[in-house]
Amino acid sequence: MTRPGLYGLMAEFSDPTEVVAAARKVHEAGYRKIDAFSPYPLEALTEALGLHHSRLPLLVLLGGVTGLVAGYGLEYWASVIEYPMNIGGKPFHSWPAFIPPAFETTILFAALTAVLGMLALNGLPEPYHPVFNVPTFALATKDRFFICIEASDPKFDPDRTWSFLLSLGPRVVSEVEQ
Amino acid sequence: MAESADIAKDATPPTATPEYLVGPGHDFASVTEKISSIVLQRKTPWGWFVGFAVGFALLQGLLVAMAFLLFKGIGVWGVTIPIGWGMDIINFVWWIGIGHAGTLISAILLLLRQGWRTSINRFAEAMTLFAVACASFYPVFHTGRPWLAYWLFPYPNTMGLWPNFRSPLIWDVFAVSTYATVSAMFWFVGLIPDFATLRDRARSKPWKIAYGILAMGWRGSARHWHNYDTAYLLLAGLATPLVISVHTVVSFDFAIGIIPGWHATIFPPYFVAGAIYAGFAMVLTIAIPLRKFYGLEDFITMKHLENMAKVMLATGLIVAYGYMMEAFMAWYSANSYERFMIWNRMTGPYWKMYWALILCNVVAPNTLWIKNLRTSVPYLFVISLVVSVGMWLERFVIIVTSLHRDFLPSSWGMYSGTFFDWSAFIGTLGLFVTLLFLFVRFLPAISIFEMRTILPGAEPQEGRR
């Protein structure tokens, strides 16, 4: 079976059309522990890999609601319960005046959730990853596209997966060291 | 991409992208090469040192002004009763307003799918951050005891005190600090894939490590891009109402007060439009020399400059409408204080300021109706400076002429900035220039990965949605 130390096999493409077609074939062939790499966001590539949903929007909604409740709650607690002050005869619970800060905390919490949530869902920061061992992988941030099938995939077989990847017409297929 | 976009792409020859957003003959490699080489080149051009030195020299004005202010107190500024808000607030509003165009370009134009934003959003966002940094000096130092400025934030303290949430000044604290935080995050998130590009292309070890840390291990995975795109769109959706709320809250600083000339419901939309107007002027002021000195005419094309001129014209007209409504409402209200305020503005001791403002903000931008002027780079540069001056004058007129003659003639007064007001203002200009030069030298001034997306052939050809 797979030799230890092998993370997976990586195929390199130079064209977005080719990589999307190849990614679709990889997914259709039943491989699931797969990933593709592109120098810019390619919606079609994400779809070809069978990825549809991101949990991020729900998290951001929850973050925003938390910000709203926290912001308004702080204002209410500070102005009505903890430190009630008569200012210009306005009611302690001056709800119209409480809207701007509560709005800002809603945005702040939602935006923080969007950024931290994106990093967390992506597992970043991640200083080391086996794909960086492929010598030409530096071009993934310039003009090359890559598809990687991991050795831990149940369908993975060093020889058959190798020839399968070759049949997709890549520039080159290389082994990814752990 | 929508189907119509694919059809348009097929109809154009492969060398020319739709609407000339990128010069002909560029591909993924050449765009990457061109933009990253500005940062990664070994030799810094001498012009950079000259510009940086000028900015850094002006920055010392801020050091002098703020050091003396800390030593003596805010009496060194020209502010006094009845004009308790002078150049500090004028400059604060001016800088915050300038920042707004960056958010507009990066967030609102992204949501509206305006492809031309792509090559200008990065440095416009940087401009936002630096403008907010400049703005933040004034209110913090105007508190008189800036070392206690954290008292503005609600936090449990031994004094048992809490801020007054009914005050627009506290709203300002929330709005501006949220704006600064969200703008910084939006900018940083946009930079992550470009940090990875620089990490993979840097030749010297220290830079590789520095950009590598900032890139946080970004490897362009499709799974990552999926969450990344979602986060970026959500941030744009959050920044859009945020940017509108920020200048609305800034206008509330005035509109909530009862001073004639401030107490007006038109202030929020009028301030937001003015902010975008001033900001686009500043984007042009930066974009024109940037494209010239770094040879970026292929990326920041005439199309971009003309679009920005059109936005300036449109927002300039909204601002002009605001001026007209101020005058109309003063007359129509039949309120003698309001009528006196506008008459005093036009013919009182500060009449020169008012008419200069009308000239800069209403007359000058209307020349942009003429296509030949709108597509002349030197003319646009001059107009952008004129508008920046005009918007500064607008804030001067609103703040000073409203305060200097209010209800009681016994409390009338005059205002002029002192040496320390001016050196603080020039100092923040220096800070802005210094930060911009550092930004252009060390970070990609144009978003590399977004430029790749607008190249011909960036989308797969089979036309599958």
XYZ file of C-alpha atoms in Angstrom:
643
model
C 0.000 0.000 0.000
C 1.017 3.589 0.534
C 4.544 4.128 1.763
C 4.845 6.104 4.991
C 5.816 9.737 4.583
C 3.738 10.202 1.462
C 1.127 12.918 1.940
C -0.426 12.587 -1.499
C -0.031 13.195 -5.204
C -0.110 16.599 -6.807
C -0.957 17.413 -10.440
C 0.027 20.758 -11.892
C -1.984 22.695 -14.507
C -1.410 26.000 -16.232
C -4.942 26.855 -17.278
C -8.112 27.473 -15.261
C -10.324 25.630 -17.742
C -8.155 22.502 -17.537
C -7.959 22.498 -13.767
C -11.715 22.846 -13.339
C -12.385 20.000 -15.777
C -9.758 17.857 -14.027
C -11.119 18.642 -10.568
C -14.571 17.563 -11.686
C -13.180 14.252 -12.962
C -11.307 13.682 -9.703
C -14.507 14.233 -7.750
C -16.508 12.033 -10.122
C -13.922 9.252 -9.752
C -14.926 9.132 -6.088
C -11.939 10.794 -4.442
C -12.978 12.891 -1.447
C -9.758 13.790 0.394
C -8.842 16.228 -2.329
C -7.931 19.858 -2.619
C -7.192 22.262 -5.430
C -5.002 25.350 -5.386
C -5.339 28.470 -7.509
C -3.720 31.908 -7.530
C -7.116 33.626 -7.331
C -10.614 32.603 -6.220
C -12.251 30.316 -8.797
C -15.866 29.652 -7.980
C -16.098 26.883 -10.590
C -13.160 25.070 -8.977
C -14.816 25.099 -5.571
C -17.988 23.698 -7.111
C -16.084 21.059 -9.070
C -14.642 19.775 -5.794
C -18.158 19.368 -4.461
C -17.909 22.150 -1.867
C -21.091 24.123 -1.503
C -21.769 25.458 1.920
C -19.736 27.630 4.178
C -20.773 27.869 7.806
C -19.395 31.377 7.938
C -22.617 33.342 7.190
C -24.394 31.702 10.125
C -21.470 32.441 12.440
C -21.418 36.055 11.307
C -25.151 36.369 11.954
C -24.648 35.004 15.453
C -21.738 37.407 15.961
C -23.872 40.336 14.871
C -26.760 39.389 17.144
C -24.329 38.982 20.042
C -22.914 42.445 19.300
C -26.374 43.974 19.220
C -27.457 42.384 22.499
C -24.123 43.141 24.182
C -24.048 46.770 22.983
C -27.637 47.569 23.841
C -27.413 45.613 27.075
C -24.347 47.584 28.117
C -26.095 50.877 27.399
C -29.230 49.848 29.262
C -27.334 48.487 32.227
C -24.984 51.480 32.478
C -27.656 54.167 31.947
C -30.629 52.663 33.788
C -29.321 50.308 36.468
C -25.718 51.055 37.380
C -25.401 54.816 36.853
C -28.778 56.515 36.300
C -28.239 60.217 35.645
C -30.803 62.844 34.720
C -29.329 64.488 31.652
C -31.456 67.242 30.146
C -34.597 65.551 31.489
C -34.180 62.659 29.083
C -35.442 59.269 30.218
C -32.893 56.856 31.647
C -33.860 54.415 28.928
C -33.351 56.770 25.940
C -33.696 54.067 23.345
C -33.367 56.277 20.216
C -30.036 57.574 21.494
C -28.902 54.020 22.214
C -29.281 52.945 18.571
C -26.004 54.326 17.121
C -23.623 52.623 19.598
C -25.636 49.365 19.464
C -25.469 49.481 15.672
C -21.702 49.939 15.788
C -21.175 47.043 18.200
C -23.345 44.864 15.932
C -21.093 45.624 12.970
C -17.931 45.268 15.044
C -18.824 41.833 16.432
C -20.061 40.587 13.048
C -16.907 41.775 11.262
C -14.630 40.277 13.920
C -16.527 36.994 13.573
C -16.176 37.119 9.781
C -12.393 37.555 9.932
C -11.611 35.265 12.868
C -14.198 32.746 11.659
C -12.674 32.655 8.187
C -9.209 32.064 9.666
C -10.506 29.418 12.059
C -12.511 27.523 9.416
C -9.450 27.575 7.155
C -7.175 26.459 9.959
C -4.954 29.497 9.575
C -2.363 30.480 10.656
C -0.728 27.202 9.633
C 3.007 27.720 9.233
C 3.771 24.243 7.859
C 1.871 22.233 5.293
C 3.135 19.277 3.230
C 2.033 20.789 -0.117
C 4.812 23.373 0.229
C 7.308 20.524 -0.263
C 6.444 20.377 -3.958
C 9.185 22.467 -5.583
C 6.958 24.267 -8.089
C 4.184 24.885 -5.570
C 5.414 28.476 -5.118
C 3.802 29.130 -8.501
C 0.366 28.505 -6.951
C 0.495 32.137 -5.893
C 1.465 33.277 -9.378
C 0.052 31.505 -12.438
C -0.255 27.736 -11.803
C -3.130 25.557 -10.627
C -2.766 22.350 -8.610
C -4.906 19.388 -7.623
C -3.846 17.228 -4.707
C -5.241 13.793 -3.791
C -4.297 12.825 -0.263
C -2.837 9.421 0.532
C -5.363 9.028 3.350
C -8.219 8.868 0.846
C -9.747 5.341 0.921
C -9.574 5.140 -2.887
C -5.929 6.195 -2.970
C -3.428 3.829 -4.527
C 0.052 5.158 -5.342
C 0.197 3.658 -8.821
C -3.399 3.839 -9.971
C -3.935 7.353 -8.636
C -0.714 8.404 -10.319
C -1.802 7.157 -13.711
C -5.312 8.548 -13.162
C -3.880 11.997 -12.519
C -1.629 11.663 -15.570
C -4.686 10.872 -17.700
C -6.122 14.308 -16.832
C -3.437 16.001 -18.919
C -1.413 17.926 -16.285
C 1.970 19.505 -16.904
C 3.465 17.209 -14.290
C 2.448 14.945 -11.403
C 4.603 14.927 -8.304
C 4.685 13.180 -4.949
C 3.990 15.309 -1.882
C 6.218 14.446 1.066
C 4.696 14.494 4.517
C -20.135 35.196 -13.775
C -23.383 36.007 -15.505
C -23.986 34.717 -18.993
C -23.976 38.180 -20.504
C -20.434 38.706 -19.255
C -19.291 35.541 -21.020
C -20.848 36.704 -24.262
C -19.141 40.073 -23.940
C -15.835 38.301 -23.391
C -16.255 36.208 -26.503
C -17.037 39.280 -28.578
C -13.821 41.089 -27.644
C -10.463 40.069 -29.084
C -8.357 38.099 -26.588
C -5.826 40.868 -26.105
C -8.295 43.558 -25.021
C -10.308 43.103 -21.820
C -13.783 44.567 -21.627
C -13.720 48.319 -21.117
C -9.919 48.460 -20.996
C -9.559 47.891 -17.251
C -6.174 46.313 -17.934
C -3.803 47.211 -20.718
C -3.425 44.653 -23.531
C -0.996 41.729 -23.389
C -1.080 41.008 -19.667
C -1.359 37.519 -18.181
C -1.227 36.090 -14.639
C 2.559 36.078 -14.592
C 3.061 39.595 -15.939
C 0.528 41.128 -13.541
C 2.161 39.334 -10.607
C 5.609 40.339 -11.805
C 4.753 43.985 -12.419
C 3.015 44.686 -9.104
C 5.233 42.601 -6.831
C 8.410 43.987 -8.369
C 7.550 47.427 -6.954
C 7.838 45.921 -3.488
C 10.546 43.327 -4.068
C 12.965 45.387 -6.152
C 16.349 45.716 -4.528
C 16.967 49.338 -5.348
C 14.535 51.893 -4.000
C 14.092 54.720 -6.537
C 15.561 58.036 -5.400
C 12.192 59.726 -5.937
C 10.815 57.548 -3.146
C 13.422 58.878 -0.716
C 12.614 62.461 -1.699
C 8.874 61.964 -1.177
C 9.374 60.109 2.072
C 11.767 62.780 3.347
C 9.249 65.548 2.597
C 6.468 63.653 4.364
C 8.677 62.822 7.315
C 9.829 66.442 7.619
C 6.221 67.665 7.667
C 5.413 65.015 10.258
C 7.708 66.839 12.678
C 5.095 69.615 12.697
C 2.781 67.212 14.478
C 5.488 66.382 16.991
C 6.070 70.075 17.756
C 2.358 70.891 17.978
C 1.410 67.957 20.154
C 4.457 68.201 22.430
C 3.794 71.873 23.122
C 0.097 71.173 23.609
C 0.880 68.521 26.198
C 3.192 70.982 27.924
C 0.834 73.984 27.961
C -2.728 72.718 27.408
C -5.158 73.228 24.548
C -5.036 76.990 25.011
C -2.206 76.931 22.479
C -4.878 76.337 19.852
C -7.098 79.187 18.667
C -10.190 77.662 20.264
C -11.942 79.842 22.778
C -15.516 80.691 23.774
C -17.717 80.973 21.719
C -15.723 78.968 19.151
C -14.881 75.963 21.289
C -14.472 73.783 18.229
C -11.948 75.047 15.734
C -9.413 73.504 13.443
C -9.183 70.352 15.512
C -12.743 69.362 14.627
C -12.459 70.777 11.104
C -9.452 68.569 10.473
C -11.031 65.598 12.218
C -14.103 65.721 9.973
C -11.956 66.412 6.913
C -9.732 63.386 7.481
C -12.573 61.021 8.404
C -14.417 62.122 5.271
C -11.397 61.420 3.092
C -11.242 57.932 4.495
C -14.744 57.145 3.332
C -13.903 56.811 -0.354
C -11.614 53.892 0.443
C -14.444 51.955 2.039
C -16.820 52.984 -0.719
C -14.453 51.695 -3.387
C -13.600 48.477 -1.600
C -17.024 47.581 -0.204
C -19.884 49.302 -2.005
C -18.399 48.977 -5.493
C -17.608 45.311 -4.747
C -21.248 44.649 -3.872
C -22.318 46.501 -7.010
C -19.923 44.295 -9.032
C -17.995 47.234 -10.438
C -14.915 45.560 -11.893
C -13.041 48.843 -12.218
C -12.635 49.087 -8.455
C -10.089 46.262 -8.547
C -6.909 48.157 -9.296
C -7.644 51.084 -6.974
C -9.194 49.423 -3.936
C -5.968 48.452 -2.173
C -4.394 51.870 -1.906
C -7.808 53.469 -1.364
C -8.223 51.208 1.676
C -4.735 52.124 2.849
C -5.701 55.769 2.416
C -8.759 55.109 4.628
C -6.647 53.671 7.413
C -4.084 56.451 7.296
C -6.781 59.132 7.135
C -8.521 57.655 10.185
C -5.161 57.571 11.983
C -4.666 61.273 11.199
C -8.226 62.102 12.250
C -7.944 60.321 15.576
C -5.261 62.746 16.819
C -7.605 65.713 17.032
C -10.440 64.538 19.297
C -7.996 62.663 21.516
C -5.823 65.749 22.027
C -8.846 68.034 22.234
C -9.903 66.204 25.383
C -7.164 68.290 26.991
C -5.802 65.366 28.940
C -5.217 62.778 26.235
C -3.618 60.377 28.695
C -7.134 59.949 30.117
C -8.812 59.515 26.729
C -9.634 55.912 27.587
C -12.262 57.315 29.949
C -14.409 57.655 26.828
C -14.766 53.896 26.645
C -17.222 52.072 28.882
C -15.220 49.929 31.254
C -15.668 49.051 34.913
C -13.627 51.534 36.923
C -12.997 52.375 40.543
C -14.725 55.755 40.104
C -18.010 53.977 39.396
C -18.549 56.154 36.311
C -20.087 55.238 32.968
C -20.172 57.286 29.768
C -23.335 59.152 28.797
C -24.703 57.138 25.905
C -27.122 59.931 24.986
C -24.198 62.070 23.785
C -23.253 62.102 20.082
C -19.622 62.401 21.159
C -19.814 58.928 22.694
C -21.489 57.682 19.509
C -18.456 59.078 17.714
C -16.129 57.022 19.887
C -18.035 53.854 18.980
C -18.398 54.750 15.297
C -14.804 55.805 14.667
C -13.185 53.010 16.656
C -15.388 50.415 14.937
C -14.618 52.009 11.584
C -10.874 51.916 12.207
C -11.020 48.276 13.359
C -13.198 47.035 10.499
C -11.211 48.972 7.868
C -7.964 47.511 9.181
C -9.369 43.976 9.128
C -10.834 44.385 5.644
C -7.501 45.648 4.387
C -5.538 42.877 6.059
C -7.847 40.125 4.816
C -7.478 41.510 1.283
C -3.708 41.418 1.683
C -3.369 37.778 2.841
C -3.206 36.143 -0.654
C -0.837 38.884 -1.818
C 1.420 38.322 1.200
C 1.595 34.692 0.042
C 2.601 35.854 -3.443
C 5.338 38.041 -1.974
C 6.472 35.218 0.328
C 6.869 32.913 -2.658
C 8.654 35.508 -4.747
C 10.900 37.279 -2.227
C 14.542 36.439 -2.791
C 16.051 37.425 0.549
C 15.442 35.325 3.648
C 14.294 38.103 6.047
C 11.595 39.297 3.645
C 10.511 35.727 2.980
C 10.053 35.223 6.708
C 8.309 38.578 7.217
C 5.832 38.072 4.384
C 5.491 34.420 5.369
C 4.366 35.361 8.872
C 1.865 37.839 7.468
C 0.552 35.308 4.920
C -0.137 32.891 7.826
C 0.448 29.845 5.638
C -1.940 30.842 2.859
C -1.664 28.298 0.033
C -4.534 29.221 -2.284
C -6.572 26.141 -1.445
C -10.014 26.023 -3.067
C -11.497 25.235 0.346
C -9.834 28.323 1.762
C -10.885 30.528 -1.141
C -14.455 29.396 -0.546
C -14.509 30.685 3.035
C -12.330 33.620 2.066
C -14.716 34.852 -0.625
C -17.637 34.472 1.761
C -15.820 36.421 4.467
C -14.776 39.132 2.023
C -18.310 39.603 0.733
C -19.729 39.635 4.254
C -17.168 42.218 5.306
C -18.129 44.345 2.308
C -21.772 44.002 3.279
C -20.958 45.048 6.848
C -18.656 47.898 5.854
C -21.273 49.466 3.606
C -23.784 50.430 6.310
C -20.840 51.103 8.613
C -19.298 53.770 6.395
C -22.659 55.487 6.033
C -23.225 55.324 9.779
C -19.818 56.798 10.572
C -20.287 60.085 8.784
C -23.911 60.166 9.873
C -22.715 59.997 13.465
C -20.067 62.629 12.723
C -22.820 64.880 11.371
C -24.855 64.184 14.550
C -22.044 65.866 16.511
C -23.458 69.010 14.951
C -27.055 68.197 14.059
C -27.969 67.142 17.623
C -26.855 70.565 18.874
C -29.252 73.528 18.774
C -26.860 75.998 17.161
C -28.335 77.605 14.012
C -26.407 76.235 11.047
C -25.938 72.876 12.789
C -29.438 71.872 13.815
C -30.537 70.487 10.432
C -31.951 67.128 9.367
C -30.169 67.289 6.015
C -26.801 66.876 7.727
C -26.390 63.070 7.606
C -26.878 62.553 3.830
C -25.113 65.807 3.078
C -22.102 64.807 5.184
C -21.933 61.295 3.724
C -21.995 62.646 0.158
C -19.375 65.245 1.076
C -17.183 62.530 2.567
C -17.289 60.420 -0.585
C -16.666 63.532 -2.652
C -13.585 64.499 -0.642
C -12.379 60.914 -0.560
C -12.529 60.418 -4.308
C -10.626 63.664 -4.714
C -7.904 62.247 -2.455
C -7.888 58.908 -4.294
C -7.263 60.829 -7.525
C -4.557 62.920 -5.847
C -2.766 59.692 -4.906
C -3.576 57.599 -8.000
C -2.307 60.089 -10.574
C 1.304 60.349 -9.302
C 1.338 56.643 -8.335
C 0.486 55.427 -11.840
C 2.900 57.897 -13.359
C 5.973 57.158 -11.247
C 5.530 53.401 -11.070
C 4.404 53.031 -14.694
C 1.044 51.554 -13.728
C -0.921 53.117 -16.605
C -1.876 49.591 -17.739
C -3.613 48.902 -14.438
C -4.972 52.305 -13.430
C -6.301 53.283 -16.828
C -8.033 56.378 -18.128
C -11.274 54.481 -17.579
C -10.590 54.419 -13.827
C -9.741 58.092 -13.677
C -12.814 59.026 -15.674
C -15.087 56.881 -13.504
C -13.680 58.519 -10.393
C -14.259 61.929 -11.956
C -17.870 60.958 -12.590
C -18.351 59.862 -8.979
C -16.837 63.191 -7.899
C -19.227 65.062 -10.149
C -22.263 63.146 -8.866
C -21.397 63.522 -5.184
C -20.394 67.146 -5.806
C -23.888 67.810 -7.089
C -25.393 66.218 -3.943
C -23.181 68.475 -1.840
C -24.263 71.496 -3.899
C -27.868 70.488 -3.253
C -27.020 70.429 0.462
C -25.723 74.013 0.308
C -28.844 75.130 -1.536
C -31.122 73.424 0.968
C -29.299 75.000 3.904
C -29.977 78.414 2.424
C -33.526 77.548 1.394
C -34.472 76.116 4.774
C -33.020 79.128 6.544
C -35.331 81.338 4.516
C -38.328 79.008 4.525
C -38.162 78.347 8.283
C -38.852 82.044 8.891
C -36.633 81.652 11.954
C -34.732 84.880 12.463
C -31.650 83.107 13.907
C -31.459 80.709 10.970
C -31.876 83.577 8.492
C -29.206 85.593 10.247
C -26.860 82.586 10.251
C -26.987 82.070 6.492
C -26.790 85.792 5.769
C -23.820 86.077 8.106
C -22.193 83.125 6.354
C -22.534 84.752 2.943
C -21.792 88.374 3.836
C -20.318 88.326 7.371
C -16.641 88.440 8.352
C -16.037 84.991 6.863
C -17.681 85.697 3.488
C -14.469 84.950 1.620
C -14.389 81.449 3.038
C -17.997 80.817 2.023
C -17.621 81.982 -1.553
C -14.284 80.217 -1.944
C -16.056 77.073 -0.801
C -18.798 77.551 -3.416
C -16.141 78.110 -6.063
C -14.167 74.999 -5.098
C -17.042 72.632 -4.398
C -19.837 73.734 -6.697
C -18.348 75.610 -9.645
C -15.100 73.693 -10.160
C -16.465 70.107 -10.257
C -19.172 71.089 -12.728
C -16.449 71.503 -15.348
C -16.220 67.686 -15.229
C -19.338 67.537 -17.405
C -16.959 68.250 -20.281
C -15.408 64.999 -21.486
C -12.158 66.585 -22.627
C -11.533 67.982 -19.156
C -12.668 64.779 -17.448
C -10.130 62.757 -19.422
C -7.234 65.174 -18.966
C -4.916 63.791 -16.294
C -3.318 67.122 -15.248
C -6.742 68.765 -15.052
C -8.086 65.965 -12.849
C -5.097 66.316 -10.553
C -5.714 70.043 -10.148
C -9.460 69.545 -9.625
C -8.816 66.898 -6.992
C -6.667 69.350 -5.021
C -9.287 72.096 -5.463
C -11.984 69.788 -4.089
C -9.830 68.839 -1.096
C -9.390 72.536 -0.296
C -13.110 73.115 -0.853
C -14.099 70.365 1.543
C -11.770 71.751 4.202
C -13.384 75.175 3.718
C -16.837 73.593 3.998
C -16.054 72.249 7.455
C -14.524 75.589 8.438
C -17.657 77.426 7.329
C -20.032 75.019 9.057
C -18.147 74.970 12.322
C -16.805 78.495 12.692
C -19.523 80.654 11.137
C -22.231 78.789 13.050
C -20.508 79.211 16.407
C -19.058 82.678 16.123
C -22.392 84.527 16.060
C -25.150 82.595 17.770
C -28.201 83.809 19.689
C -26.708 86.544 21.868
C -24.571 89.322 20.345
C -22.819 89.646 23.721
C -21.300 86.204 23.184
C -20.078 86.782 19.649
C -16.442 86.293 18.770
C -13.925 85.576 16.054
C -11.687 82.589 15.375
C -8.417 82.008 13.622
C -6.012 79.111 13.800
C -2.726 79.651 15.662
C 0.720 78.436 14.666
C 0.066 75.228 16.597
C -3.249 74.613 14.816
C -1.521 74.857 11.487
C 1.532 72.876 12.466
C -0.754 70.099 13.751
C -2.642 70.110 10.453
C 0.519 70.119 8.354
C 1.899 67.474 10.679
C -1.000 65.119 9.978
C -0.532 65.759 6.251
C 3.074 64.678 6.828
C 1.935 61.585 8.727
C -0.392 60.699 5.867
C 2.331 61.127 3.236
C 4.871 59.206 5.331
C 2.529 56.264 5.842
C 1.589 56.232 2.155
C 5.224 56.104 1.079
C 5.962 53.274 3.502
C 2.874 51.442 2.233
C 3.881 51.749 -1.429
C 7.378 50.511 -0.643
C 6.528 47.496 1.503
C 3.073 46.309 0.445
C 1.533 45.711 -2.987
C -0.297 48.933 -3.834
C -2.607 47.093 -6.206
C -4.372 43.886 -5.249
C -2.518 41.228 -7.234
C -4.954 38.371 -6.817
C -7.944 40.519 -7.708
C -6.148 41.807 -10.814
C -5.755 38.171 -11.904
C -9.514 37.676 -11.726
C -10.262 40.428 -14.249
C -7.753 39.202 -16.856
C -9.102 37.614 -20.033
C -9.147 33.851 -19.598
C -9.393 33.998 -15.819
C -12.760 32.268 -15.878
C -12.998 28.686 -17.172
C -14.090 28.723 -20.808
C -16.804 26.088 -20.884
C -19.471 28.554 -19.805
C -20.674 26.440 -16.921
C -22.206 28.447 -14.140
